[in-house]
């Protein structure tokens, strides 16, 4: 009892994973300051790494690059609190004042990703322990335990000290909590918090045993504190999914500890965010963002070869965390330094990718970083200045991004990406599939992108949202692999279909509940009655199989045999004859439900087949692209709001392409000449009918 009582605070916060916040209505922008630029362009600046005598030169050069924003502070804890409880903010006062003098907006990062040596030395209990029991040492970053109460106290204190000092500073427009939170810990406090979490989630150990089905390999537990904390290895899938729920709750609580400390001390218009990573699965980002003001993320193209459609999907997901515009908090000025071959983006691609972010809802583009520190782990990373303090060859291209975005800002202000299609992204499903793929190649992100690609290209606008989001404004909703489907989600999806919506479910959908247990009815489980069909069996494929019918082509990796159980279910694809279990069996079925429909796609379709399917789904939902037949190198997007409609066309190709403009479109900027957009060029236009 005492033990549980001791953990009460954490446990209460970890308790449940409460429902998704209501979407914020459009239009909106990611800064709430009406007198500030609607689009931020800027850079991560680490004044603590440089002599003060250089600051003014750097800030001037940043202005010459067209920047209006700097992000500072994250990682500078040992400079702000050089010894326990002794704060030194004088240098930061001067750095912020200098930035203000040069007209910058400032985003402050709390430094808790990099605890000072005095802290880790005196309080080794705050250090992270990995799954193999190895305690982290000093010199890297993120080496703290996310559950350590002591670390929370130190974090809260430094964050509050900063907020007291800069919370009302006129230059400061936003706050970033920590930096890329993620790795969990296996220290004793984390283990105790895990047990408290499970107790809170299940109430009794009997209930946990029931939901996890522990009468299996003697997994039965007599008490919560017998339950191992594991992320990997031979464990019950219920335990492994709850591990993710636990890390979500713990990281959310870690971030909220700082949010709560600074919120009362800062200007009410300043945003609070935390910067997240590429397809990061360390926690459920929808839950993390519930009590943050905006989403922000760090978009890197590690191999320097953008798969722009796939990258756009991640932007859409980030936009979906809050269903509102976001900040691109970090992106590369050319190259990174953390993959085997750190190839730089080609000339023009940095600008192209900046515009892609904006097209998908970014209201800020910040580069990482201004100038490489003379030493430290990242001396080889792309930067705007070189080690000699002079502009790198990428600088003029980035200056062009600044000019573009500053010029376009009044037009883009209060606009947000338009889409009639929503794709559902579920962390539970992703985790659950990943831990039991059944086919090595069933990568849930790849599966998601394979659906997304033709739908995005053909519709020219997709929102990615949580299965708990309000779907009523979308004409088409696609859930590529909603394997973990709660009863509540199923009910919402059914309501959507009965209200006239078109729902498409991909393979493995509706197979398991939120304890990762199999439903007693096969896919799509709670939606089987609505579909009027279910899956008789699933098969991992080691070679391709053809499908015939309205949607003919090839499938691979995964195939489910569907069995219609209602009269008006139409089979639109069947497996071809190969002398196997699947011969002639339904692969895709669809059913009209009032003005709406539900379709189940039982197999992993190849690109051409998926493209045909996308075409027919979009036609059925009556969704037409803005520019039909645009060259495949083009990324087309619309941002609308505030009485405006803006069309953005990005040519990701190496050649100029003609673009047929929609009626009434008027050029507003960029590389539009003679009916063409230049190679790696960008052009933006206004569209009539701003009420949309
Ligand atoms: C990010 C990180 C930055 C910097 C950057 C380099 O993940 O937030 O601090 O390390 O990577 O690409």
PDB file of N, CA and C and ligand atoms in Angstrom, residues 46 75 141-142 179-180 275 298 300 330 336-338 368 378 381, ligand 1:
ATOM      1  N   UNK A  46      23.397  28.537 -31.101  1.00  0.00           N
ATOM      2  CA  UNK A  46      23.937  28.150 -29.804  1.00  0.00           C
ATOM      3  C   UNK A  46      24.948  29.193 -29.354  1.00  0.00           C
ATOM      4  N   UNK A  75      19.995  22.259 -24.556  1.00  0.00           N
ATOM      5  CA  UNK A  75      21.336  21.668 -24.303  1.00  0.00           C
ATOM      6  C   UNK A  75      22.269  22.565 -23.474  1.00  0.00           C
ATOM      7  N   UNK A 141      23.731  12.604 -24.666  1.00  0.00           N
ATOM      8  CA  UNK A 141      22.522  13.312 -24.236  1.00  0.00           C
ATOM      9  C   UNK A 141      21.401  12.301 -24.058  1.00  0.00           C
ATOM     10  N   UNK A 142      20.293  12.767 -23.514  1.00  0.00           N
ATOM     11  CA  UNK A 142      19.151  11.907 -23.189  1.00  0.00           C
ATOM     12  C   UNK A 142      19.570  10.746 -22.285  1.00  0.00           C
ATOM     13  N   UNK A 179      14.168  18.053 -25.923  1.00  0.00           N
ATOM     14  CA  UNK A 179      14.508  17.914 -27.335  1.00  0.00           C
ATOM     15  C   UNK A 179      14.402  16.440 -27.701  1.00  0.00           C
ATOM     16  N   UNK A 180      13.454  16.136 -28.567  1.00  0.00           N
ATOM     17  CA  UNK A 180      13.302  14.768 -29.082  1.00  0.00           C
ATOM     18  C   UNK A 180      13.272  13.731 -27.958  1.00  0.00           C
ATOM     19  N   UNK A 275       9.719  19.072 -29.732  1.00  0.00           N
ATOM     20  CA  UNK A 275      10.044  18.666 -31.110  1.00  0.00           C
ATOM     21  C   UNK A 275      10.191  17.148 -31.210  1.00  0.00           C
ATOM     22  N   UNK A 298      11.258  17.517 -36.410  1.00  0.00           N
ATOM     23  CA  UNK A 298      12.578  17.645 -37.006  1.00  0.00           C
ATOM     24  C   UNK A 298      12.629  16.729 -38.218  1.00  0.00           C
ATOM     25  N   UNK A 300      14.486  15.302 -41.304  1.00  0.00           N
ATOM     26  CA  UNK A 300      15.776  15.102 -41.978  1.00  0.00           C
ATOM     27  C   UNK A 300      15.614  14.084 -43.103  1.00  0.00           C
ATOM     28  N   UNK A 330      13.328  21.728 -36.971  1.00  0.00           N
ATOM     29  CA  UNK A 330      14.700  21.511 -37.471  1.00  0.00           C
ATOM     30  C   UNK A 330      14.621  20.866 -38.841  1.00  0.00           C
ATOM     31  N   UNK A 336      23.068  15.640 -43.257  1.00  0.00           N
ATOM     32  CA  UNK A 336      23.173  15.295 -41.840  1.00  0.00           C
ATOM     33  C   UNK A 336      24.567  14.711 -41.599  1.00  0.00           C
ATOM     34  N   UNK A 337      24.785  14.147 -40.423  1.00  0.00           N
ATOM     35  CA  UNK A 337      26.105  13.550 -40.148  1.00  0.00           C
ATOM     36  C   UNK A 337      25.965  12.223 -39.427  1.00  0.00           C
ATOM     37  N   UNK A 338      24.774  11.621 -39.530  1.00  0.00           N
ATOM     38  CA  UNK A 338      24.567  10.437 -38.684  1.00  0.00           C
ATOM     39  C   UNK A 338      24.152   9.186 -39.455  1.00  0.00           C
ATOM     40  N   UNK A 368      18.753  23.436 -38.866  1.00  0.00           N
ATOM     41  CA  UNK A 368      19.692  22.994 -37.842  1.00  0.00           C
ATOM     42  C   UNK A 368      21.010  22.745 -38.541  1.00  0.00           C
ATOM     43  N   UNK A 378      28.978  16.770 -33.491  1.00  0.00           N
ATOM     44  CA  UNK A 378      28.300  17.043 -34.759  1.00  0.00           C
ATOM     45  C   UNK A 378      29.066  18.005 -35.668  1.00  0.00           C
ATOM     46  N   UNK A 381      28.113  17.937 -39.427  1.00  0.00           N
ATOM     47  CA  UNK A 381      26.724  18.148 -39.872  1.00  0.00           C
ATOM     48  C   UNK A 381      26.625  19.362 -40.792  1.00  0.00           C
TER      49      UNK A 381
HETATM   50  C1  LIG B   1      18.288  16.222 -34.204  1.00  0.00           C
HETATM   51  C2  LIG B   1      18.585  16.923 -32.887  1.00  0.00           C
HETATM   52  C3  LIG B   1      19.546  18.076 -33.077  1.00  0.00           C
HETATM   53  C4  LIG B   1      20.690  17.670 -33.946  1.00  0.00           C
HETATM   54  C5  LIG B   1      20.172  17.134 -35.252  1.00  0.00           C
HETATM   55  C6  LIG B   1      21.233  16.743 -36.242  1.00  0.00           C
HETATM   56  O1  LIG B   1      17.789  14.948 -34.016  1.00  0.00           O
HETATM   57  O2  LIG B   1      17.407  17.400 -32.320  1.00  0.00           O
HETATM   58  O3  LIG B   1      19.988  18.509 -31.811  1.00  0.00           O
HETATM   59  O4  LIG B   1      21.421  16.693 -33.294  1.00  0.00           O
HETATM   60  O5  LIG B   1      19.398  15.996 -34.990  1.00  0.00           O
HETATM   61  O6  LIG B   1      20.682  16.157 -37.399  1.00  0.00           O
END
